[in-house]
XYZ file of C-alpha atoms in Angstrom:
635
model
C 3.813 -110.814 51.185
C 5.911 -109.378 54.111
C 8.702 -109.724 56.614
C 9.995 -112.108 59.235
C 12.054 -112.992 62.344
C 14.513 -115.491 61.581
C 18.067 -114.472 62.497
C 16.986 -114.006 66.136
C 17.862 -117.732 66.295
C 21.648 -117.630 65.407
C 22.848 -114.404 66.907
C 20.515 -114.985 70.027
C 23.303 -117.479 71.464
C 26.183 -115.333 71.252
C 26.029 -114.210 74.974
C 25.393 -117.701 76.156
C 28.358 -119.741 75.064
C 30.063 -116.962 72.897
C 33.593 -117.574 74.045
C 33.501 -121.538 74.505
C 34.803 -122.771 71.094
C 36.946 -121.844 68.041
C 35.450 -121.721 64.679
C 35.980 -123.637 61.778
C 34.363 -124.989 58.536
C 34.860 -128.655 58.207
C 33.052 -130.623 55.413
C 30.146 -128.060 55.308
C 29.676 -128.075 59.109
C 30.172 -125.030 61.164
C 31.910 -125.784 64.343
C 32.390 -123.388 67.434
C 31.931 -119.916 68.485
C 28.531 -117.910 67.707
C 30.695 -114.701 67.489
C 32.176 -115.833 64.038
C 28.583 -115.883 62.583
C 26.648 -113.141 60.692
C 22.918 -112.929 60.078
C 21.943 -111.352 56.756
C 18.132 -110.154 56.761
C 16.331 -109.726 53.266
C 12.947 -108.382 53.941
C 9.767 -108.829 52.002
C 7.470 -106.539 49.817
C 6.775 -103.143 51.432
C 9.149 -104.099 54.337
C 11.483 -101.595 53.966
C 11.384 -97.632 54.775
C 11.644 -95.276 51.808
C 12.940 -91.842 52.238
C 12.459 -88.672 50.065
C 15.595 -87.725 48.112
C 14.329 -84.483 46.852
C 12.265 -81.147 47.980
C 8.794 -81.225 47.240
C 6.294 -78.245 48.045
C 2.846 -79.603 48.938
C 0.185 -76.782 48.321
C -2.579 -76.608 50.622
C -0.627 -78.649 53.325
C 1.862 -77.449 56.041
C 3.794 -80.564 55.427
C 6.145 -80.507 52.551
C 8.862 -83.238 51.668
C 12.546 -82.647 52.167
C 15.524 -84.958 51.808
C 15.690 -87.895 54.162
C 11.964 -87.242 55.054
C 10.076 -90.644 55.689
C 7.677 -91.444 52.699
C 7.318 -95.136 53.382
C 5.761 -95.033 55.691
C 4.624 -91.791 57.169
C 0.845 -91.827 57.722
C 0.727 -88.180 58.825
C 1.762 -87.081 55.446
C -0.318 -89.523 53.714
C -3.384 -88.316 55.433
C -2.676 -84.623 55.156
C -1.082 -84.634 51.501
C -2.034 -87.624 49.747
C -1.267 -86.350 46.400
C 2.140 -85.148 47.421
C 2.865 -88.417 49.129
C 1.855 -90.239 45.840
C 4.532 -88.292 43.810
C 6.868 -89.621 46.015
C 5.865 -93.215 45.890
C 5.017 -93.537 42.128
C 7.447 -94.699 39.403
C 6.883 -94.341 35.659
C 5.021 -97.501 34.650
C 7.439 -98.227 31.650
C 10.885 -97.201 32.537
C 10.659 -97.203 36.281
C 12.148 -93.668 36.755
C 10.886 -91.566 39.576
C 8.249 -88.807 39.506
C 9.475 -85.578 37.922
C 8.771 -83.737 41.182
C 9.763 -86.189 43.819
C 12.054 -89.256 44.086
C 12.442 -91.706 46.990
C 15.200 -94.376 47.783
C 15.339 -97.068 50.519
C 16.693 -96.362 53.774
C 19.715 -98.377 55.110
C 20.378 -100.296 58.291
C 18.283 -102.016 60.879
C 16.224 -99.107 61.506
C 14.953 -99.355 57.930
C 13.146 -102.735 58.544
C 12.111 -102.668 62.201
C 9.201 -100.191 62.361
C 7.942 -98.652 59.081
C 6.345 -95.764 60.616
C 7.700 -95.140 64.056
C 5.634 -93.657 66.795
C 3.840 -94.360 70.041
C 0.865 -95.425 68.326
C 1.878 -96.162 64.705
C 4.976 -98.067 65.694
C 3.551 -101.135 67.079
C 1.054 -101.235 64.103
C 4.155 -101.377 61.469
C 6.479 -103.329 63.473
C 8.328 -105.732 61.457
C 11.596 -106.898 62.735
C 11.599 -105.210 65.898
C 10.598 -108.047 68.068
C 13.236 -110.168 66.585
C 16.048 -107.613 67.365
C 14.728 -107.455 70.882
C 15.413 -111.158 71.048
C 19.026 -110.580 69.814
C 19.474 -107.732 72.408
C 18.028 -110.010 75.148
C 20.592 -112.783 74.278
C 23.589 -110.662 74.068
C 23.968 -110.426 70.427
C 26.816 -108.447 68.819
C 25.336 -105.243 66.951
C 27.469 -105.991 63.883
C 26.321 -109.405 63.572
C 23.067 -108.399 62.438
C 22.993 -107.084 58.684
C 20.038 -105.807 57.083
C 20.046 -105.374 53.255
C 17.253 -103.374 52.330
C 16.147 -102.520 48.936
C 13.622 -100.810 46.797
C 10.878 -103.362 46.759
C 9.182 -101.153 43.857
C 11.488 -102.317 41.331
C 12.014 -105.485 38.889
C 14.983 -107.401 39.685
C 17.074 -106.121 36.712
C 16.369 -102.648 37.810
C 17.468 -103.089 41.476
C 20.990 -103.866 39.728
C 20.835 -101.255 37.095
C 19.812 -98.419 39.250
C 21.172 -99.386 42.626
C 23.845 -102.162 42.198
C 21.818 -104.002 44.784
C 23.375 -107.362 43.791
C 26.932 -106.327 43.646
C 26.408 -104.617 47.157
C 24.721 -107.746 48.662
C 27.808 -109.804 47.247
C 30.214 -107.349 49.089
C 27.831 -107.611 52.059
C 28.614 -111.304 52.327
C 32.304 -110.999 51.601
C 32.629 -108.221 54.332
C 30.784 -110.029 56.875
C 32.936 -112.970 56.396
C 36.239 -111.014 56.995
C 34.609 -108.994 59.744
C 33.246 -111.990 61.730
C 35.425 -114.812 60.488
C 32.858 -117.220 59.620
C 29.875 -117.749 56.941
C 26.648 -116.102 57.087
C 23.047 -117.254 57.795
C 20.139 -115.661 55.249
C 16.893 -115.021 56.644
C 14.571 -113.944 53.664
C 10.755 -113.221 54.037
C 8.191 -113.265 51.376
C 9.453 -111.257 48.415
C 12.769 -111.344 49.879
C 13.219 -114.874 48.976
C 12.434 -114.024 45.214
C 15.313 -111.362 45.740
C 17.734 -113.944 47.212
C 17.013 -116.465 44.247
C 17.788 -113.905 41.743
C 20.870 -113.156 43.709
C 22.191 -116.694 43.422
C 21.506 -116.676 39.528
C 23.105 -113.392 39.222
C 26.138 -114.628 40.947
C 26.478 -117.518 38.438
C 27.442 -114.850 35.788
C 29.739 -113.091 38.021
C 31.740 -115.922 39.493
C 33.889 -118.534 37.508
C 31.850 -121.794 37.456
C 34.572 -123.764 39.343
C 34.421 -121.177 42.202
C 30.518 -120.620 42.327
C 29.992 -123.497 44.962
C 33.097 -122.970 46.777
C 32.045 -119.184 47.163
C 28.513 -120.072 48.591
C 30.163 -122.851 50.712
C 32.498 -120.142 52.263
C 30.048 -117.402 52.590
C 26.564 -118.922 53.390
C 26.209 -121.452 56.087
C 22.257 -121.911 56.048
C 19.319 -120.240 54.281
C 16.024 -119.903 56.027
C 13.324 -119.322 53.550
C 10.090 -118.110 55.477
C 6.797 -117.585 53.672
C 8.425 -117.943 50.185
C 6.002 -117.677 47.221
C 7.625 -120.487 45.371
C 4.870 -120.372 42.713
C 3.782 -116.794 43.371
C 1.004 -115.424 45.214
C -2.629 -115.160 44.132
C -3.284 -111.929 46.126
C -0.954 -110.096 43.534
C -3.524 -110.637 40.952
C -6.268 -108.940 43.166
C -3.793 -106.133 43.727
C -3.370 -105.683 40.046
C -7.086 -105.340 39.476
C -8.237 -103.390 42.804
C -4.763 -102.386 44.304
C -3.555 -103.323 47.800
C -4.096 -100.567 50.435
C -1.970 -102.438 53.051
C -4.617 -101.197 55.668
C -3.820 -97.767 55.015
C -6.735 -95.056 54.734
C -6.558 -94.790 50.989
C -8.957 -95.775 48.565
C -8.400 -98.977 46.321
C -8.424 -96.793 43.255
C -5.487 -94.703 44.560
C -3.885 -98.069 45.887
C -4.315 -99.564 42.418
C -2.340 -96.523 40.571
C 0.421 -96.903 43.111
C 0.924 -100.729 42.972
C 0.620 -100.803 39.081
C 3.222 -98.106 38.650
C 5.828 -100.527 40.465
C 7.403 -103.388 38.145
C 7.531 -105.434 41.214
C 3.768 -105.862 41.046
C 4.473 -108.746 38.692
C 7.368 -110.347 40.426
C 4.784 -112.416 42.638
C 2.391 -113.280 39.895
C 1.233 -116.884 40.053
C 2.930 -119.135 37.283
C 3.017 -122.912 36.591
C 5.098 -125.502 38.147
C 5.281 -127.416 34.607
C 6.627 -124.715 32.666
C 10.333 -123.633 32.542
C 12.818 -121.557 30.308
C 16.266 -122.407 29.458
C 19.083 -121.602 31.720
C 20.938 -118.279 31.149
C 23.941 -119.670 33.045
C 24.309 -122.802 30.568
C 23.850 -120.773 27.485
C 26.409 -118.167 28.499
C 29.003 -120.781 28.670
C 28.009 -122.443 25.475
C 28.458 -119.344 23.555
C 24.759 -118.550 23.035
C 24.089 -115.949 25.651
C 21.760 -113.199 24.177
C 19.615 -110.856 26.185
C 15.917 -111.515 25.674
C 16.048 -114.833 23.821
C 14.454 -117.449 26.230
C 13.012 -120.761 25.372
C 9.865 -121.199 27.313
C 8.626 -124.878 27.475
C 5.873 -126.418 29.331
C 5.731 -130.325 30.240
C 2.966 -132.576 29.170
C 1.359 -132.358 32.675
C 0.733 -128.662 32.030
C -1.996 -129.694 29.171
C -3.099 -133.042 30.588
C -3.875 -131.712 33.990
C -6.112 -128.868 35.104
C -5.356 -125.468 36.858
C -1.356 -125.624 36.057
C -0.942 -127.414 39.436
C -3.120 -124.767 41.374
C -6.342 -125.837 43.207
C -8.535 -124.000 40.514
C -8.600 -121.471 37.819
C -7.145 -118.188 39.374
C -9.017 -115.697 37.290
C -12.709 -116.047 35.841
C -13.622 -112.983 34.070
C -17.458 -112.357 32.783
C -17.062 -110.323 29.755
C -20.580 -108.686 28.526
C -21.589 -109.800 25.176
C -24.131 -107.134 24.540
C -22.426 -104.390 22.701
C -23.120 -100.946 23.588
C -22.720 -101.533 27.488
C -19.791 -100.016 28.863
C -20.008 -102.400 31.882
C -21.057 -105.796 32.971
C -25.043 -105.561 32.224
C -27.220 -105.164 35.027
C -30.618 -106.869 35.227
C -32.455 -103.715 34.467
C -30.239 -103.037 31.451
C -30.952 -106.473 30.154
C -34.669 -106.051 30.725
C -34.562 -102.944 28.628
C -32.880 -104.818 25.520
C -34.640 -106.526 22.863
C -35.733 -109.874 24.314
C -34.910 -111.509 20.970
C -31.377 -110.657 21.563
C -31.406 -111.923 24.923
C -29.279 -114.817 24.131
C -26.429 -112.477 23.123
C -26.903 -110.397 26.328
C -25.633 -113.255 28.325
C -22.100 -112.541 29.456
C -19.089 -114.777 28.293
C -17.085 -116.433 31.016
C -13.365 -116.704 30.396
C -11.134 -118.626 32.677
C -7.406 -118.422 33.086
C -5.000 -120.572 34.727
C -1.526 -119.851 36.408
C 0.224 -120.182 33.052
C -2.104 -117.949 31.005
C -1.578 -115.354 33.723
C 2.144 -115.468 33.807
C 2.494 -115.661 30.040
C 0.354 -112.701 29.388
C -2.606 -114.449 27.938
C -4.861 -113.027 30.586
C -4.016 -109.394 29.992
C -4.101 -109.767 25.952
C -7.716 -111.096 26.464
C -9.067 -108.016 28.518
C -7.305 -105.380 26.372
C -10.918 -103.920 25.309
C -11.747 -103.619 29.047
C -8.414 -102.959 30.702
C -6.602 -100.005 29.748
C -3.560 -100.955 31.742
C -3.023 -104.219 29.914
C -0.516 -102.616 27.535
C 1.722 -101.646 30.234
C 1.328 -104.977 32.117
C 2.406 -106.695 28.946
C 5.267 -104.544 28.350
C 6.686 -104.949 31.818
C 6.009 -108.663 31.670
C 7.958 -109.078 28.679
C 10.816 -106.604 29.411
C 11.381 -107.283 33.169
C 10.607 -110.995 33.372
C 10.418 -112.900 30.300
C 13.408 -111.033 28.653
C 15.391 -110.822 32.024
C 19.060 -111.697 30.849
C 19.799 -113.458 34.322
C 16.534 -115.227 35.035
C 12.841 -115.447 34.171
C 11.488 -115.315 37.911
C 8.262 -116.691 36.873
C 9.590 -120.156 36.434
C 9.481 -122.823 39.324
C 12.338 -123.024 41.738
C 15.143 -125.530 42.088
C 16.874 -126.280 45.626
C 19.361 -123.661 46.060
C 22.864 -124.906 46.172
C 23.616 -123.962 49.857
C 24.479 -126.560 52.532
C 21.563 -126.071 54.753
C 18.144 -125.006 53.441
C 15.203 -124.630 55.732
C 11.915 -123.876 54.261
C 9.302 -122.324 56.962
C 5.678 -121.398 56.237
C 2.458 -121.175 57.844
C -0.676 -123.609 57.019
C -4.293 -124.257 57.646
C -5.545 -120.489 57.465
C -8.159 -119.559 55.149
C -6.443 -118.175 51.836
C -7.707 -117.116 48.536
C -7.084 -119.163 45.577
C -9.355 -117.639 42.833
C -11.441 -114.831 41.805
C -14.489 -114.065 39.669
C -14.202 -110.446 38.221
C -16.402 -108.572 36.083
C -16.184 -105.017 34.462
C -18.100 -102.410 36.611
C -18.607 -99.632 33.836
C -16.402 -96.986 35.753
C -13.261 -95.528 34.408
C -9.801 -96.743 35.515
C -8.762 -97.442 38.120
C -12.182 -98.724 39.520
C -13.168 -100.486 36.379
C -13.480 -103.841 37.739
C -15.812 -105.301 40.414
C -15.379 -108.844 42.376
C -18.351 -111.315 41.953
C -16.975 -114.195 43.927
C -13.842 -115.473 45.660
C -12.719 -119.098 46.184
C -10.924 -119.897 49.350
C -9.017 -122.934 50.425
C -9.297 -124.131 54.115
C -7.880 -127.224 55.409
C -8.143 -129.321 52.319
C -11.346 -128.062 51.127
C -12.360 -125.143 48.366
C -15.307 -122.970 48.981
C -16.676 -119.779 47.690
C -17.365 -116.504 49.304
C -21.083 -117.624 49.856
C -19.920 -120.900 51.658
C -20.591 -123.287 48.931
C -18.183 -125.948 48.390
C -16.223 -125.791 44.991
C -14.608 -128.445 42.775
C -10.896 -128.479 42.161
C -7.666 -129.771 43.469
C -7.067 -128.579 46.940
C -4.087 -129.718 48.637
C -3.556 -131.564 51.924
C -3.817 -128.282 53.795
C -4.481 -124.674 53.194
C -1.952 -121.511 52.918
C -0.955 -119.024 55.261
C -3.869 -116.571 54.464
C -1.952 -114.751 51.757
C 0.348 -117.471 49.995
C -1.617 -120.692 48.802
C -0.561 -124.161 50.047
C 0.778 -125.317 46.852
C 3.120 -122.365 46.303
C 4.564 -122.473 49.807
C 4.952 -126.382 50.085
C 6.833 -126.317 46.581
C 10.091 -126.716 48.558
C 8.888 -130.451 49.657
C 10.340 -131.336 46.238
C 13.761 -130.423 47.435
C 13.440 -133.395 49.952
C 14.609 -136.669 49.055
C 13.076 -140.047 48.724
C 13.460 -140.798 52.408
C 12.079 -138.217 54.927
C 11.917 -138.155 58.740
C 8.834 -136.370 59.981
C 8.337 -135.074 63.279
C 5.205 -133.359 64.662
C 5.357 -131.369 68.141
C 3.345 -128.634 69.825
C 4.421 -125.110 69.212
C 4.315 -124.127 72.891
C 6.668 -125.288 75.469
C 5.924 -129.184 76.232
C 7.305 -132.371 77.932
C 7.483 -134.614 74.898
C 4.320 -136.648 75.526
C 2.602 -135.150 72.386
C 5.597 -135.514 70.000
C 4.959 -137.981 67.126
C 7.755 -139.343 64.798
C 7.844 -141.200 61.660
C 11.305 -142.115 60.182
C 12.284 -142.835 56.651
C 8.945 -141.928 55.002
C 8.641 -142.567 51.391
C 8.484 -139.481 49.340
C 7.768 -139.376 45.622
C 9.159 -136.382 43.712
C 6.529 -133.840 42.696
C 4.216 -135.152 45.252
C 3.125 -133.937 48.524
C 4.011 -135.709 51.896
C 1.094 -136.135 54.246
C 2.108 -137.322 57.642
C -0.133 -140.162 59.172
C -0.202 -138.456 62.652
C -3.142 -137.377 64.960
C -3.957 -133.817 65.649
C -5.538 -132.234 68.861
C -8.049 -129.628 67.898
C -6.695 -127.479 70.591
C -3.079 -127.617 69.884
C -1.082 -125.607 67.350
C 1.749 -127.904 66.007
C 5.032 -127.523 64.214
C 5.553 -130.483 61.603
C 9.178 -130.988 60.629
C 10.156 -132.716 57.360
C 14.011 -133.379 57.614
C 16.327 -134.888 55.213
C 19.958 -135.135 55.622
C 20.934 -138.171 53.256
C 19.947 -137.637 49.696
C 22.482 -134.893 48.850
C 25.852 -135.604 50.596
C 27.006 -132.691 52.668
C 23.583 -130.919 52.388
C 20.695 -130.799 54.745
C 17.135 -129.894 53.864
C 14.262 -129.212 56.195
C 10.712 -128.142 55.914
C 8.938 -126.571 58.851
C 4.846 -126.219 58.911
C 3.595 -124.010 61.627
C -0.180 -124.426 62.179
C -2.228 -121.198 61.829
C 1.000 -118.975 61.339
C -0.179 -115.952 59.182
C 1.995 -114.750 56.324
C 2.502 -111.341 57.819
C 2.781 -112.045 61.453
C 5.040 -115.494 61.209
C 8.102 -113.008 61.783
C 6.940 -112.208 65.134
C 6.118 -115.773 66.276
C 8.145 -116.606 69.394
C 7.972 -120.371 68.630
C 9.637 -119.949 65.208
C 12.132 -117.839 66.766
C 12.705 -120.267 69.483
C 13.245 -123.045 66.851
C 15.500 -121.210 64.761
C 17.722 -120.263 67.752
C 17.851 -123.880 68.952
C 18.620 -125.041 65.605
C 21.695 -122.800 65.319
C 22.667 -123.635 68.762
C 22.904 -127.302 67.822
C 24.564 -126.796 64.561
C 27.385 -124.886 65.912
C 27.806 -126.925 69.150
C 30.727 -129.314 68.600
C 29.066 -131.647 70.838
C 26.084 -132.254 68.625
C 25.143 -135.677 67.937
C 22.407 -135.871 65.421
C 21.802 -133.954 62.069
C 18.930 -131.932 63.338
C 18.196 -130.370 66.806
C 16.033 -132.888 68.784
C 12.204 -132.153 69.202
C 11.894 -134.563 72.124
C 11.116 -131.741 74.700
C 10.872 -127.891 74.973
C 11.189 -125.887 78.011
C 11.242 -122.236 78.793
C 14.379 -120.530 77.451
C 13.520 -116.841 78.499
C 11.928 -115.266 81.864
C 8.923 -114.602 79.390
C 8.445 -118.250 78.975
C 7.796 -118.636 82.926
C 4.292 -117.982 84.332
C 2.427 -118.784 87.400
C 0.443 -121.825 87.902
C -2.625 -120.854 89.993
C -3.658 -124.631 90.260
C -0.519 -125.582 91.819
C 0.206 -122.130 93.452
C 3.776 -122.011 92.090
C 5.774 -121.270 89.057
C 5.046 -123.550 86.213
C 7.878 -125.519 84.491
C 9.672 -125.833 88.226
C 12.452 -127.692 86.854
C 13.368 -124.515 84.675
C 11.649 -121.672 86.515
C 11.429 -120.335 90.051
C 9.841 -117.432 92.018
C 12.058 -114.509 92.300
C 10.518 -111.115 92.974
C 12.268 -108.205 91.601
C 11.300 -104.525 92.586
C 8.546 -103.362 89.984
C 6.985 -106.872 89.646
C 3.138 -106.219 89.381
C 1.930 -109.847 89.366
C 2.761 -113.130 90.224
C 3.722 -114.398 86.663
C 6.215 -111.448 86.262
C 8.352 -112.620 89.216
C 8.703 -116.231 87.718
C 12.149 -116.388 86.088
C 14.423 -118.800 84.872
C 16.879 -120.580 87.444
C 20.393 -119.496 87.290
C 21.202 -123.074 86.014
C 18.739 -122.963 83.340
C 21.413 -122.517 80.641
C 22.574 -126.213 81.424
C 19.114 -127.137 79.872
C 20.431 -126.202 76.376
C 22.650 -129.441 76.554
C 19.433 -131.391 76.186
C 18.840 -130.099 72.710
C 22.182 -131.638 71.063
């Protein structure tokens, strides 16, 4: 559930061929100068700095909070005055207002998303978009061509607009970028940032006249890169609701749960069924029936005919004690002390909940006797999501009406897909324990103990945070004929590239390529379709072993994004998508010393060129001066 590195691709090329061509928009295809493009970054959950907007005196600590002091994330104040820090982070669980003694607001600009906790030690640990910005600087990207749009990731979508006018300001950002640069923007969203962008597109329908909606999108947005998008939600959100998410910080799970559950956004990424939808607010508005809070929620037949709401297994399994008088899940000792004649009544009852039963509130209603927070969860679920006047975000996505859509995510990492919980007997927020966890890994399901589990595993597993079925929902955006290419992530000469053209794709079904895979190689698998929707392109990129949180730092992803945009903008491009036939070094860092051949590797691109300060042979391997010509190979 976090950030990414996508815009590097488009802006990266400014220096290389910045002034070669004029820019125009012709039939949905951008032609010409990179200097016309803007890259708009929408970060993920907890990936924007929050700063104090009030004075707060912290007793027993020399560190107080003053306006503009860093709150998220300042580990020094977190460690020295955690109670004070919490006041600046917590929101009212019902109306989402600030704590009476302290308020925080999102920072602005690129600095708000590059490093959450700047510092010699903490900076690299909290780095989000910094590597990406380095790429942009290295390739000479203009400073005003990179636009970050941070937001208060604690709020529900409706509150983002009500309190901060976030979506109004986002619309103005696109319009300002068009006037400033002269061309449309490229949107890079990561994790929750994709949910934010989806809501913006629905909100925009109610702000713009229907006949101008698609025209506005075509003029202002050239491409949308959705990285690590939880298209059906993320199961870790359920665990965070019951136990909190510490984000690796030195706080207890109970403290983390108090904080996480005060945010209305905690429900934004709840898992939901792919078979259940609500009516469209946009259509009802123009039919004269638009009223706030009246959505019709309907599920297809498959929801009740198939198991698990389209997920690999039941997401939550809760063991509820049947013996009254015990405030917790009964232990073996407690059961031994009870009357053996009532032993049968003492066995716990297991309740299982699918994705639909989580998103519609059935889970929280069922555990009201054991969960004091259920009332707040049900209130926020109804007010901020089910009754949202623009969109119920807990419903499946359709392909955004944008010319070029690229859905990118990691696969084949061990990912949690189900939990077994039981009451602990302790007071809130430590009132639950985890008795078992179900994981998916490379097409199999197994428990924490290592035993195989029955269910409906996908062809692959997720990115260690979001399960595969949620990430891969965007394959439904592809048409009936898909071109599939599998290539190594590292630089390669093309000998290990596999291509399968015009593969049949049935709607609502996964596409599994019939291709070999070397166990020592990490691949990127590209699914590309430019024929199904006239004037539109759709692509899905699957990166082996790319984790959800670190995919934004992946050099392979940044390289592919850059090459794709270089290809799109160049007037000499011959194909719909950039060729995958070969990948040579693009930066000095890609060149290294081959000790076996006693020369720089990739001699076609790299040469030995010592500069003062080099401390090893590989550091002196640099791109040849003529390497810019190699870019023509990717057209």
